[in-house]
Structure formats: C-alpha cells, structure tokens
mmCIF file of C-alpha atoms and ligand atoms in Angstrom:
data_model
loop_
_atom_site.group_PDB
_atom_site.id
_atom_site.type_symbol
_atom_site.label_atom_id
_atom_site.label_comp_id
_atom_site.label_asym_id
_atom_site.label_seq_id
_atom_site.Cartn_x
_atom_site.Cartn_y
_atom_site.Cartn_z
ATOM 1 C CA MET A 1273 0.000 0.000 0.000
ATOM 2 C CA SER A 1274 1.261 3.556 -0.631
ATOM 3 C CA ALA A 1275 -0.208 5.999 1.860
ATOM 4 C CA LEU A 1276 2.757 8.371 1.531
ATOM 5 C CA PRO A 1277 4.013 10.470 -1.382
ATOM 6 C CA ALA A 1278 7.340 9.454 -2.972
ATOM 7 C CA ARG A 1279 9.199 12.301 -1.217
ATOM 8 C CA PRO A 1280 7.343 12.851 2.073
ATOM 9 C CA ARG A 1281 7.882 15.753 4.444
ATOM 10 C CA VAL A 1282 8.728 14.167 7.789
ATOM 11 C CA ALA A 1283 8.456 15.404 11.381
ATOM 12 C CA VAL A 1284 10.388 13.563 14.102
ATOM 13 C CA VAL A 1285 8.684 14.472 17.376
ATOM 14 C CA GLY A 1286 10.777 13.777 20.465
ATOM 15 C CA ALA A 1287 13.880 14.349 18.333
ATOM 16 C CA THR A 1288 16.006 15.228 21.398
ATOM 17 C CA GLY A 1289 15.265 11.928 23.198
ATOM 18 C CA VAL A 1290 17.226 8.672 22.927
ATOM 19 C CA VAL A 1291 14.786 7.155 20.411
ATOM 20 C CA GLY A 1292 14.397 10.404 18.433
ATOM 21 C CA ARG A 1293 18.169 10.795 18.011
ATOM 22 C CA VAL A 1294 18.498 7.237 16.699
ATOM 23 C CA MET A 1295 15.450 7.867 14.475
ATOM 24 C CA LEU A 1296 17.313 10.738 12.769
ATOM 25 C CA ASP A 1297 20.429 8.548 12.339
ATOM 26 C CA ILE A 1298 18.381 5.731 10.795
ATOM 27 C CA LEU A 1299 16.513 8.032 8.385
ATOM 28 C CA HIS A 1300 19.924 9.254 7.223
ATOM 29 C CA GLU A 1301 21.591 5.800 7.074
ATOM 30 C CA ARG A 1302 18.732 4.286 5.076
ATOM 31 C CA SER A 1303 18.492 7.323 2.753
ATOM 32 C CA PHE A 1304 14.793 7.635 3.574
ATOM 33 C CA PRO A 1305 13.474 9.744 0.661
ATOM 34 C CA ALA A 1306 12.268 12.678 2.783
ATOM 35 C CA SER A 1307 11.970 15.993 0.976
ATOM 36 C CA GLU A 1308 12.339 17.705 4.357
ATOM 37 C CA ILE A 1309 12.892 16.647 7.966
ATOM 38 C CA VAL A 1310 11.555 18.742 10.813
ATOM 39 C CA ALA A 1311 12.835 18.063 14.351
ATOM 40 C CA VAL A 1312 10.274 18.694 17.096
ATOM 41 C CA ALA A 1313 10.478 18.408 20.888
ATOM 42 C CA SER A 1314 9.099 20.205 23.943
ATOM 43 C CA ALA A 1315 9.187 23.991 24.241
ATOM 44 C CA ARG A 1316 12.222 23.475 26.547
ATOM 45 C CA SER A 1317 14.278 22.392 23.534
ATOM 46 C CA ALA A 1318 13.015 24.890 20.940
ATOM 47 C CA GLY A 1319 15.886 26.542 19.089
ATOM 48 C CA ARG A 1320 18.468 23.843 19.994
ATOM 49 C CA ARG A 1321 20.415 22.412 17.053
ATOM 50 C CA ILE A 1322 20.777 18.644 16.645
ATOM 51 C CA ALA A 1323 22.779 16.550 14.178
ATOM 52 C CA PHE A 1324 21.226 15.005 11.096
ATOM 53 C CA GLY A 1325 23.720 13.485 8.671
ATOM 54 C CA GLY A 1326 26.359 16.128 8.037
ATOM 55 C CA GLN A 1327 24.011 19.014 8.900
ATOM 56 C CA THR A 1328 22.143 20.264 11.941
ATOM 57 C CA LEU A 1329 18.413 20.786 12.369
ATOM 58 C CA GLU A 1330 16.864 23.477 14.541
ATOM 59 C CA VAL A 1331 14.382 21.987 17.000
ATOM 60 C CA ARG A 1332 10.837 23.345 16.875
ATOM 61 C CA ALA A 1333 8.383 23.263 19.762
ATOM 62 C CA LEU A 1334 5.423 20.885 19.628
ATOM 63 C CA GLU A 1335 2.556 23.339 19.158
ATOM 64 C CA GLU A 1336 -0.483 24.031 16.959
ATOM 65 C CA GLY A 1337 0.444 24.322 13.286
ATOM 66 C CA VAL A 1338 3.712 22.351 13.528
ATOM 67 C CA PHE A 1339 2.233 19.541 11.359
ATOM 68 C CA GLU A 1340 1.102 21.812 8.523
ATOM 69 C CA GLY A 1341 2.259 20.293 5.201
ATOM 70 C CA ILE A 1342 3.790 17.259 6.977
ATOM 71 C CA ASP A 1343 3.110 13.818 5.410
ATOM 72 C CA LEU A 1344 4.704 11.544 8.032
ATOM 73 C CA VAL A 1345 5.025 12.036 11.783
ATOM 74 C CA LEU A 1346 7.405 9.758 13.684
ATOM 75 C CA LEU A 1347 6.296 10.191 17.285
ATOM 76 C CA ASP A 1348 8.886 9.433 20.000
ATOM 77 C CA THR A 1349 7.443 11.121 23.081
ATOM 78 C CA PRO A 1350 5.975 9.989 26.423
ATOM 79 C CA ASP A 1351 2.553 8.275 26.239
ATOM 80 C CA ASP A 1352 0.479 11.289 27.343
ATOM 81 C CA ILE A 1353 1.977 13.527 24.641
ATOM 82 C CA ALA A 1354 1.392 10.873 21.976
ATOM 83 C CA ARG A 1355 -2.188 10.346 23.181
ATOM 84 C CA THR A 1356 -2.896 14.079 22.698
ATOM 85 C CA TRP A 1357 -0.897 14.865 19.568
ATOM 86 C CA ALA A 1358 -1.227 11.792 17.319
ATOM 87 C CA PRO A 1359 -4.883 12.664 16.455
ATOM 88 C CA VAL A 1360 -3.871 16.308 15.868
ATOM 89 C CA ALA A 1361 -1.206 15.194 13.365
ATOM 90 C CA ALA A 1362 -3.589 12.722 11.700
ATOM 91 C CA ALA A 1363 -6.297 15.413 11.441
ATOM 92 C CA ALA A 1364 -3.722 17.646 9.714
ATOM 93 C CA GLY A 1365 -3.357 14.918 7.041
ATOM 94 C CA ALA A 1366 -0.211 13.127 8.229
ATOM 95 C CA ILE A 1367 0.352 9.405 8.740
ATOM 96 C CA VAL A 1368 1.588 8.915 12.307
ATOM 97 C CA VAL A 1369 3.891 6.101 13.401
ATOM 98 C CA ASP A 1370 3.890 6.185 17.207
ATOM 99 C CA ASN A 1371 6.577 4.592 19.364
ATOM 100 C CA SER A 1372 4.796 5.143 22.677
ATOM 101 C CA ALA A 1373 2.346 2.763 24.353
ATOM 102 C CA ALA A 1374 -0.561 5.231 23.929
ATOM 103 C CA TRP A 1375 -2.209 3.619 20.885
ATOM 104 C CA ARG A 1376 -0.824 0.089 20.730
ATOM 105 C CA MET A 1377 -3.874 -1.700 22.103
ATOM 106 C CA ASP A 1378 -6.461 0.573 20.449
ATOM 107 C CA ARG A 1379 -8.626 -1.725 18.316
ATOM 108 C CA ASP A 1380 -8.618 0.749 15.391
ATOM 109 C CA VAL A 1381 -4.837 1.146 15.351
ATOM 110 C CA PRO A 1382 -2.604 -1.463 13.687
ATOM 111 C CA LEU A 1383 0.324 -2.607 15.852
ATOM 112 C CA VAL A 1384 3.022 -3.573 13.395
ATOM 113 C CA CYS A 1385 6.302 -5.450 13.293
ATOM 114 C CA PRO A 1386 6.845 -5.619 9.503
ATOM 115 C CA GLU A 1387 8.669 -8.992 9.597
ATOM 116 C CA VAL A 1388 5.602 -10.540 11.275
ATOM 117 C CA ASN A 1389 2.403 -8.646 10.333
ATOM 118 C CA ALA A 1390 3.046 -6.023 7.631
ATOM 119 C CA SER A 1391 -0.377 -6.999 6.243
ATOM 120 C CA ALA A 1392 -2.006 -5.212 9.224
ATOM 121 C CA LEU A 1393 -1.071 -1.918 7.522
ATOM 122 C CA ALA A 1394 -3.907 -2.561 5.065
ATOM 123 C CA THR A 1395 -6.346 -1.993 7.976
ATOM 124 C CA LEU A 1396 -5.152 1.593 8.511
ATOM 125 C CA THR A 1397 -8.190 3.861 8.959
ATOM 126 C CA THR A 1398 -7.277 6.446 11.618
ATOM 127 C CA GLY A 1399 -3.923 7.545 10.148
ATOM 128 C CA ILE A 1400 -2.211 6.246 13.328
ATOM 129 C CA ILE A 1401 0.041 3.172 13.362
ATOM 130 C CA ALA A 1402 1.643 1.897 16.570
ATOM 131 C CA SER A 1403 5.128 0.415 16.841
ATOM 132 C CA PRO A 1404 5.456 -2.250 19.572
ATOM 133 C CA ASN A 1405 7.366 -2.147 22.851
ATOM 134 C CA CYS A 1406 11.141 -2.680 22.602
ATOM 135 C CA THR A 1407 11.215 -6.021 24.444
ATOM 136 C CA THR A 1408 8.223 -7.293 22.473
ATOM 137 C CA LEU A 1409 9.941 -6.482 19.154
ATOM 138 C CA GLY A 1410 13.177 -8.340 19.924
ATOM 139 C CA VAL A 1411 11.162 -11.428 20.845
ATOM 140 C CA VAL A 1412 8.425 -11.427 18.160
ATOM 141 C CA VAL A 1413 10.872 -11.256 15.243
ATOM 142 C CA PRO A 1414 12.270 -14.783 15.918
ATOM 143 C CA LEU A 1415 8.994 -16.063 17.422
ATOM 144 C CA GLY A 1416 7.026 -14.957 14.337
ATOM 145 C CA ALA A 1417 9.273 -17.058 12.108
ATOM 146 C CA LEU A 1418 8.977 -20.096 14.396
ATOM 147 C CA HIS A 1419 5.200 -19.612 14.606
ATOM 148 C CA ARG A 1420 4.856 -19.737 10.804
ATOM 149 C CA ARG A 1421 6.640 -23.127 10.804
ATOM 150 C CA PHE A 1422 5.508 -24.826 14.033
ATOM 151 C CA GLY A 1423 2.368 -22.981 15.284
ATOM 152 C CA LEU A 1424 2.951 -21.084 18.539
ATOM 153 C CA ARG A 1425 0.886 -22.112 21.596
ATOM 154 C CA LYS A 1426 2.621 -20.752 24.708
ATOM 155 C CA VAL A 1427 5.543 -18.444 25.558
ATOM 156 C CA VAL A 1428 7.446 -17.780 28.778
ATOM 157 C CA VAL A 1429 9.894 -14.854 28.627
ATOM 158 C CA SER A 1430 12.404 -13.477 31.140
ATOM 159 C CA SER A 1431 13.838 -10.151 29.981
ATOM 160 C CA TYR A 1432 17.127 -8.430 30.794
ATOM 161 C CA GLN A 1433 16.336 -4.815 29.858
ATOM 162 C CA SER A 1434 18.906 -2.037 29.496
ATOM 163 C CA VAL A 1435 18.561 1.337 31.228
ATOM 164 C CA SER A 1436 18.051 3.248 27.930
ATOM 165 C CA GLY A 1437 14.677 1.500 27.727
ATOM 166 C CA ALA A 1438 13.608 4.081 30.310
ATOM 167 C CA GLY A 1439 14.829 6.950 28.079
ATOM 168 C CA ARG A 1440 17.764 9.311 28.567
ATOM 169 C CA GLY A 1441 16.818 9.618 32.272
ATOM 170 C CA GLY A 1442 17.551 5.902 32.667
ATOM 171 C CA ILE A 1443 21.070 6.307 31.262
ATOM 172 C CA ASP A 1444 21.637 9.333 33.524
ATOM 173 C CA GLU A 1445 20.525 7.363 36.607
ATOM 174 C CA LEU A 1446 22.973 4.516 35.857
ATOM 175 C CA ARG A 1447 25.792 6.978 35.063
ATOM 176 C CA GLU A 1448 25.285 8.858 38.325
ATOM 177 C CA GLN A 1449 25.370 5.667 40.417
ATOM 178 C CA VAL A 1450 28.353 4.165 38.564
ATOM 179 C CA ASP A 1451 30.301 7.437 38.892
ATOM 180 C CA LYS A 1452 29.572 7.531 42.591
ATOM 181 C CA LEU A 1453 30.781 3.958 43.170
ATOM 182 C CA ALA A 1454 33.715 4.179 40.732
ATOM 183 C CA GLY A 1455 35.064 7.196 42.658
ATOM 184 C CA ASP A 1456 35.063 5.239 45.909
ATOM 185 C CA PRO A 1457 38.067 2.921 46.511
ATOM 186 C CA GLY A 1458 36.032 0.853 48.986
ATOM 187 C CA ALA A 1459 33.092 0.322 46.591
ATOM 188 C CA ILE A 1460 33.674 -3.389 45.888
ATOM 189 C CA GLU A 1461 33.898 -4.157 49.602
ATOM 190 C CA ALA A 1462 30.806 -1.999 50.210
ATOM 191 C CA LEU A 1463 28.907 -3.913 47.511
ATOM 192 C CA ALA A 1464 30.007 -7.212 49.044
ATOM 193 C CA SER A 1465 28.942 -6.225 52.550
ATOM 194 C CA GLY A 1466 25.657 -4.557 51.550
ATOM 195 C CA THR A 1467 26.662 -1.051 52.659
ATOM 196 C CA ALA A 1468 26.890 0.300 49.045
ATOM 197 C CA ARG A 1469 23.179 1.126 49.291
ATOM 198 C CA ASP A 1470 24.038 3.929 51.720
ATOM 199 C CA LEU A 1471 26.567 5.458 49.290
ATOM 200 C CA LEU A 1472 24.235 5.797 46.314
ATOM 201 C CA PRO A 1473 22.108 8.801 45.389
ATOM 202 C CA PRO A 1474 18.387 7.907 45.487
ATOM 203 C CA GLY A 1475 17.158 6.682 42.108
ATOM 204 C CA GLU A 1476 14.020 8.057 40.479
ATOM 205 C CA LEU A 1477 13.284 5.781 37.533
ATOM 206 C CA PHE A 1478 14.239 2.370 38.851
ATOM 207 C CA ALA A 1479 12.703 0.666 41.867
ATOM 208 C CA ALA A 1480 16.136 -0.129 43.395
ATOM 209 C CA PRO A 1481 19.762 0.900 42.768
ATOM 210 C CA ILE A 1482 20.594 -0.154 39.205
ATOM 211 C CA ALA A 1483 24.413 0.068 39.248
ATOM 212 C CA PHE A 1484 25.941 -3.407 39.811
ATOM 213 C CA ASN A 1485 22.456 -4.735 40.512
ATOM 214 C CA VAL A 1486 19.503 -6.556 38.903
ATOM 215 C CA VAL A 1487 16.044 -5.081 39.490
ATOM 216 C CA PRO A 1488 13.225 -7.597 39.001
ATOM 217 C CA GLN A 1489 10.635 -4.931 38.246
ATOM 218 C CA ALA A 1490 10.702 -3.145 34.862
ATOM 219 C CA GLY A 1491 7.811 -0.697 34.542
ATOM 220 C CA SER A 1492 5.118 0.030 37.096
ATOM 221 C CA VAL A 1493 3.242 -2.604 39.124
ATOM 222 C CA ARG A 1494 -0.168 -3.511 37.677
ATOM 223 C CA GLU A 1495 -2.816 -6.208 38.170
ATOM 224 C CA GLN A 1496 -2.011 -9.463 39.982
ATOM 225 C CA GLY A 1497 1.597 -8.464 40.633
ATOM 226 C CA TYR A 1498 2.583 -8.107 36.953
ATOM 227 C CA THR A 1499 4.370 -4.945 35.757
ATOM 228 C CA SER A 1500 3.389 -2.682 32.852
ATOM 229 C CA GLU A 1501 6.289 -4.098 30.785
ATOM 230 C CA GLU A 1502 5.113 -7.670 31.439
ATOM 231 C CA VAL A 1503 1.526 -6.803 30.502
ATOM 232 C CA LYS A 1504 2.715 -5.074 27.282
ATOM 233 C CA LEU A 1505 4.813 -8.063 26.286
ATOM 234 C CA ALA A 1506 1.814 -10.379 26.642
ATOM 235 C CA THR A 1507 -0.929 -8.240 25.098
ATOM 236 C CA GLU A 1508 1.196 -6.885 22.254
ATOM 237 C CA THR A 1509 2.562 -10.320 21.305
ATOM 238 C CA ARG A 1510 -1.019 -11.629 21.038
ATOM 239 C CA LYS A 1511 -2.105 -8.668 18.873
ATOM 240 C CA ILE A 1512 0.913 -8.766 16.510
ATOM 241 C CA MET A 1513 0.700 -12.539 16.070
ATOM 242 C CA GLY A 1514 -3.084 -12.451 15.655
ATOM 243 C CA LEU A 1515 -3.340 -15.044 18.454
ATOM 244 C CA PRO A 1516 -5.776 -13.581 21.034
ATOM 245 C CA ASP A 1517 -5.656 -16.733 23.185
ATOM 246 C CA LEU A 1518 -1.891 -17.200 23.158
ATOM 247 C CA GLU A 1519 -0.599 -18.066 26.632
ATOM 248 C CA VAL A 1520 2.197 -15.606 27.497
ATOM 249 C CA THR A 1521 3.921 -15.102 30.839
ATOM 250 C CA ALA A 1522 6.764 -12.640 31.292
ATOM 251 C CA THR A 1523 9.153 -11.534 34.023
ATOM 252 C CA CYS A 1524 10.729 -8.216 33.017
ATOM 253 C CA VAL A 1525 14.003 -7.353 34.719
ATOM 254 C CA ARG A 1526 16.091 -4.166 34.500
ATOM 255 C CA VAL A 1527 19.859 -4.731 34.358
ATOM 256 C CA PRO A 1528 22.760 -2.240 34.275
ATOM 257 C CA THR A 1529 23.434 -2.477 30.523
ATOM 258 C CA VAL A 1530 23.187 0.763 28.524
ATOM 259 C CA VAL A 1531 21.653 -0.349 25.214
ATOM 260 C CA GLY A 1532 20.299 -3.756 24.113
ATOM 261 C CA HIS A 1533 17.533 -5.803 25.692
ATOM 262 C CA GLY A 1534 18.142 -9.526 26.248
ATOM 263 C CA ALA A 1535 15.409 -12.144 26.663
ATOM 264 C CA ALA A 1536 15.411 -15.817 27.639
ATOM 265 C CA VAL A 1537 12.494 -17.414 25.774
ATOM 266 C CA TRP A 1538 10.768 -20.770 26.252
ATOM 267 C CA ALA A 1539 8.111 -21.432 23.611
ATOM 268 C CA ARG A 1540 5.737 -24.330 23.042
ATOM 269 C CA PHE A 1541 4.329 -25.167 19.597
ATOM 270 C CA ALA A 1542 1.493 -27.193 18.064
ATOM 271 C CA ALA A 1543 3.978 -29.279 16.076
ATOM 272 C CA ALA A 1544 6.934 -31.189 17.496
ATOM 273 C CA VAL A 1545 10.097 -29.103 17.023
ATOM 274 C CA ASP A 1546 13.036 -30.598 15.175
ATOM 275 C CA ILE A 1547 16.053 -28.581 16.347
ATOM 276 C CA GLY A 1548 17.749 -28.600 12.912
ATOM 277 C CA GLU A 1549 14.592 -27.333 11.275
ATOM 278 C CA ALA A 1550 14.151 -24.641 13.962
ATOM 279 C CA LEU A 1551 17.719 -23.449 13.353
ATOM 280 C CA ARG A 1552 17.128 -23.364 9.564
ATOM 281 C CA CYS A 1553 13.894 -21.459 10.095
ATOM 282 C CA LEU A 1554 15.653 -18.880 12.321
ATOM 283 C CA ASP A 1555 18.600 -18.642 9.931
ATOM 284 C CA GLU A 1556 16.276 -17.762 7.038
ATOM 285 C CA ALA A 1557 14.049 -15.403 9.052
ATOM 286 C CA PRO A 1558 14.210 -11.736 8.031
ATOM 287 C CA GLY A 1559 15.479 -9.566 10.893
ATOM 288 C CA VAL A 1560 17.094 -12.494 12.770
ATOM 289 C CA ALA A 1561 20.844 -13.107 13.048
ATOM 290 C CA LEU A 1562 21.769 -16.508 14.465
ATOM 291 C CA THR A 1563 24.878 -16.281 16.600
ATOM 292 C CA GLU A 1564 26.638 -18.320 19.253
ATOM 293 C CA LEU A 1565 26.339 -15.797 22.085
ATOM 294 C CA PRO A 1566 23.688 -13.090 21.615
ATOM 295 C CA THR A 1567 24.616 -10.371 24.118
ATOM 296 C CA PRO A 1568 23.174 -6.848 24.458
ATOM 297 C CA GLN A 1569 26.646 -5.449 23.689
ATOM 298 C CA LEU A 1570 26.690 -7.398 20.417
ATOM 299 C CA SER A 1571 23.276 -6.006 19.481
ATOM 300 C CA ALA A 1572 23.982 -2.334 20.342
ATOM 301 C CA GLY A 1573 24.135 -0.158 17.226
ATOM 302 C CA ARG A 1574 23.041 -3.043 14.989
ATOM 303 C CA ASP A 1575 19.738 -3.939 13.355
ATOM 304 C CA PRO A 1576 18.917 -7.650 13.870
ATOM 305 C CA SER A 1577 17.440 -9.515 16.755
ATOM 306 C CA TYR A 1578 20.431 -11.752 17.610
ATOM 307 C CA VAL A 1579 19.349 -15.279 18.531
ATOM 308 C CA GLY A 1580 21.443 -18.043 20.092
ATOM 309 C CA ARG A 1581 21.571 -20.735 22.793
ATOM 310 C CA VAL A 1582 18.855 -22.469 20.758
ATOM 311 C CA ARG A 1583 18.122 -25.829 22.372
ATOM 312 C CA PRO A 1584 15.333 -28.328 22.847
ATOM 313 C CA ASP A 1585 13.281 -28.626 26.010
ATOM 314 C CA LEU A 1586 14.562 -32.005 27.167
ATOM 315 C CA GLY A 1587 11.196 -33.012 28.634
ATOM 316 C CA ASP A 1588 8.851 -31.642 25.949
ATOM 317 C CA PRO A 1589 9.370 -32.354 22.215
ATOM 318 C CA HIS A 1590 7.008 -29.480 21.291
ATOM 319 C CA ALA A 1591 9.045 -26.822 23.120
ATOM 320 C CA LEU A 1592 12.177 -24.829 22.338
ATOM 321 C CA CYS A 1593 14.456 -22.521 24.364
ATOM 322 C CA PHE A 1594 16.549 -19.638 23.046
ATOM 323 C CA PHE A 1595 18.094 -16.334 24.076
ATOM 324 C CA CYS A 1596 17.778 -13.170 22.001
ATOM 325 C CA ALA A 1597 19.315 -9.696 22.212
ATOM 326 C CA CYS A 1598 18.156 -6.667 20.291
ATOM 327 C CA ASP A 1599 19.053 -2.946 20.263
ATOM 328 C CA ASN A 1600 16.018 -1.429 21.995
ATOM 329 C CA LEU A 1601 16.564 1.968 20.345
ATOM 330 C CA ARG A 1602 16.960 0.563 16.803
ATOM 331 C CA LYS A 1603 14.769 -2.519 16.037
ATOM 332 C CA GLY A 1604 13.098 -1.979 19.422
ATOM 333 C CA ALA A 1605 11.865 1.472 18.362
ATOM 334 C CA ALA A 1606 13.305 3.731 15.624
ATOM 335 C CA LEU A 1607 14.211 1.142 12.987
ATOM 336 C CA ASN A 1608 10.844 -0.592 13.281
ATOM 337 C CA ALA A 1609 9.035 2.745 12.800
ATOM 338 C CA VAL A 1610 11.137 3.610 9.736
ATOM 339 C CA GLN A 1611 10.534 0.115 8.285
ATOM 340 C CA ILE A 1612 6.782 0.712 8.732
ATOM 341 C CA ALA A 1613 7.090 4.059 6.920
ATOM 342 C CA GLU A 1614 9.062 2.394 4.094
ATOM 343 C CA HIS A 1615 6.124 0.011 3.574
ATOM 344 C CA LEU A 1616 3.892 3.051 3.014
ATOM 345 C CA LEU A 1617 6.040 4.569 0.243
ATOM 346 C CA PRO A 1618 5.015 4.078 -3.393
ATOM 347 C CA THR A 1619 6.866 1.132 -4.964
HETATM 348 N N1 NAP B 1462 13.884 3.973 24.987
HETATM 349 C C1 NAP B 1462 13.456 2.847 24.387
HETATM 350 O O1 NAP B 1462 14.134 1.811 24.338
HETATM 351 C C2 NAP B 1462 12.090 2.830 23.753
HETATM 352 C C3 NAP B 1462 11.751 1.740 22.944
HETATM 353 C C4 NAP B 1462 10.463 1.681 22.373
HETATM 354 C C5 NAP B 1462 9.587 2.717 22.612
HETATM 355 N N2 NAP B 1462 9.961 3.768 23.404
HETATM 356 C C6 NAP B 1462 8.995 4.848 23.598
HETATM 357 O O2 NAP B 1462 9.429 5.957 22.792
HETATM 358 C C7 NAP B 1462 9.045 7.184 23.430
HETATM 359 C C8 NAP B 1462 10.286 8.050 23.592
HETATM 360 O O3 NAP B 1462 11.153 7.396 24.502
HETATM 361 P P1 NAP B 1462 12.667 7.835 24.776
HETATM 362 O O4 NAP B 1462 13.273 6.652 25.420
HETATM 363 O O5 NAP B 1462 13.308 8.419 23.575
HETATM 364 O O6 NAP B 1462 12.460 8.975 25.896
HETATM 365 P P2 NAP B 1462 13.390 10.209 26.254
HETATM 366 O O7 NAP B 1462 14.817 9.933 25.966
HETATM 367 O O8 NAP B 1462 13.024 10.589 27.642
HETATM 368 O O9 NAP B 1462 12.895 11.368 25.255
HETATM 369 C C9 NAP B 1462 11.600 11.917 25.332
HETATM 370 C C10 NAP B 1462 11.381 12.873 24.174
HETATM 371 O O10 NAP B 1462 10.034 13.358 24.265
HETATM 372 C C11 NAP B 1462 10.062 14.782 24.263
HETATM 373 N N3 NAP B 1462 9.011 15.339 25.088
HETATM 374 C C12 NAP B 1462 8.804 15.184 26.422
HETATM 375 N N4 NAP B 1462 7.752 15.938 26.820
HETATM 376 C C13 NAP B 1462 7.315 16.606 25.726
HETATM 377 C C14 NAP B 1462 6.287 17.543 25.499
HETATM 378 N N5 NAP B 1462 5.500 18.002 26.499
HETATM 379 N N6 NAP B 1462 6.119 18.031 24.242
HETATM 380 C C15 NAP B 1462 6.917 17.616 23.227
HETATM 381 N N7 NAP B 1462 7.920 16.718 23.378
HETATM 382 C C16 NAP B 1462 8.118 16.221 24.617
HETATM 383 C C17 NAP B 1462 11.415 15.153 24.866
HETATM 384 O O11 NAP B 1462 11.727 16.475 24.478
HETATM 385 P P3 NAP B 1462 12.636 17.436 25.402
HETATM 386 O O12 NAP B 1462 14.066 17.034 25.167
HETATM 387 O O13 NAP B 1462 12.349 18.804 24.874
HETATM 388 O O14 NAP B 1462 12.212 17.225 26.821
HETATM 389 C C18 NAP B 1462 12.305 14.097 24.201
HETATM 390 O O15 NAP B 1462 12.611 14.499 22.890
HETATM 391 C C19 NAP B 1462 8.366 6.780 24.761
HETATM 392 O O16 NAP B 1462 6.976 6.707 24.582
HETATM 393 C C20 NAP B 1462 8.927 5.392 25.013
HETATM 394 O O17 NAP B 1462 8.070 4.600 25.819
HETATM 395 C C21 NAP B 1462 11.188 3.852 23.968
#
C-alpha cells in the first residue's frame, strides 16, 4: 500500500530523546526519501540544534500548526503527549507512526512489526500506526518465524532490559550511580557487605539501585503483581501474532546495561520441534541473526534480533528454548518505525 508520497515531508517528534536521536540517524543511514525533515520536541528544547547526517536541524516546539504540510510524523514522546498529539497530526493529514504505548492496544490502530504482520497496515483507517514495545519487538521477530513453521501455543519470557529503555533519564541514573561507586576505593567491599546502598544517590526511575544490581521490576506494578512491561509483552505479542488466546507469561528485569535488551524465551508449539529445522527457520528469518552468544553489547548499534543458545526442552518435544538480544533503540523502536514508513512509500 502507498499511503505516503514518494518524497514525504517528515516530522520527528521527540527528536532530542534517545529514540528520536536514533530515528534521525536511521533516516539518514537508510536514505529515507524525505523531501524535508523537521525536528520537534518540547518547548524546553526549541531553538536547539541537533545533528542530522552532516548538517544540523533546529528543533521546533510541539505546538499548533507544527504539522502543517507534513506527510509523516514519527512520534517518540511519552505516552500522554502521543495520546494528545497523534490525532492532531492525523487530522492535519499526516500518517503517524507512534513509538509510545498510547495507541498500541487501540482496536482501530494497527500494531506492526513488519517482519511478522506487515499486512495489518492494510487496515489503517485512523492515520495512526503503533510500533510495539522494545522487548516485544526483539522477541516477536524470531517467534514470528517459528510460529509460521511450528504454530505457537505458549511463551514464557524473562527479559534483561537495558537502562536506555527508560529513556535518557535511565542512562543518567545509571551513570550517576556508577560514577559515585567508581570514585570510591572501597566500593567493591561496600557492595560485598551490603553497605553500598548507603553510598548511592536515590534513584528516580528504577525501583532499586541499578548500578551493579539486577532489578526484578521493569515498569510500574499492575494487576495481579505483573508490571506494565510484562503486561505489554503479553498483550502486544497476542495482537501482533493475531493469536488472542496465546498463553504468554513474562518476568521483566532491569539490568545495568546501557543499550540492548536480552530475553530468555521458552516457547511451546502445536507441532513437534526438530532442532535442525528450527535453526534453519531462524537462519532464514528476516530480521534475525543466528549467533553463538547473543549479548546486548553485540546487538547495540546493529539492526537484527540476535538469537542463540537455541536448544530443545529435554522433557517436551514441542518446546524450544533460546536467548535473544536486540538494540532497543533501533529494532526496538526507531528502525521498526522507519521500516513501517518504508512500507507506506510508493513502490
Ligand atoms: N527507549 C526505548 O528503548 C524505547 C523503545 C520503544 C519505545 N519507546 C517509547 O518511545 C518514546 C520516547 O522514549 P525515549 O526513550 O526516547 O524517551 P526520552 O529519551 O526521555 O525522550 C523523550 C522525548 O520526548 C520529548 N518530550 C517530552 N515531553 C514533551 C512535550 N511536552 N512536548 C513535546 N515533546 C516532549 C522530549 O523532548 P525534550 O528534550 O524537549 O524534553 C524528548 O525528545 C516513549 O513513549 C517510550 O516509551 C522507547
């Protein structure tokens, strides 16, 4: 489908954030055929200059009239801003690809991972398309391929999510705590004895100190003890896969990595899983790179969902285990949105 002109005018909203900055890099790297790119952020950032390719763009404030003449809006802002401004942009005639959680579960908004359900773009009626959560994307790219071959029935995921998943504030919180401990010669002993807690500045974004720690609560606590990230992973996976009854259970954990979300996945299928066939299927899957050791550091700055440690469930011939790692700012957000936009260009 071609909902966009051949040389669209593009607005990147949230251009000063961690996703927005990567969005600009990816538009440049992929030579997206924009006739113009407008960088937009809050009024706090108006007038700042940010890099795009070899040039700089002056940031405009998000305000009435900013979408005039714009064909494509790539929205990389907090949920409440996206909830308010996506309909404004759509009413002004733009197609909106939103990276926030504001519209993902809206029944009239397609939620798209192009490797899995590009066909959902044909259902576009509101002008708003949602891009999935970063952890969901890294997992559904390999799972989608396995589902097409074996028929997915149940998934159990444990995530290892980097601090940039919480935006630039997440990186700042880790940096502040690491700097504090790194400047203290007794830090290792303090960590070993449990007194490091007293040395650290209080965190705002994470539920416990994140430096040299593992925090088994990513997102806010919701129903029945699950967190918002765990609920998103379940509901979004069902919507993208078109499997409303899919059994999904997740435990989402924040770890002190900077970029790249890891996930340990156990999946059960309708058909028995031959390990050689599963590996072939993953090897041929678009967006997947099979590798021996898929770490967040390997994924950072790169496009694929890296998949490895693929092995059978020794007690269940229908189940498979693997680990995947994916750059949460690229495939987990900006790249996926640009891929969606590319699908909307005339061929
Ligand atoms: N980080 C990830 O891995 C990831 C992955 C998938 C989806 N997402 C989603 O993508 C969105 C952006 O996340 P992020 O990580 O890039 O966050 P971020 O680093 O905190 O950046 C937020 C951006 O939103 C802008 N913004 C904030 N309030 C605004 C307002 N009132 N009006 C206009 N712009 C405003 C900020 O502009 P100022 O600089 O002017 O404040 C900044 O450009 C969020 O919805 C997030 O959930 C993030």
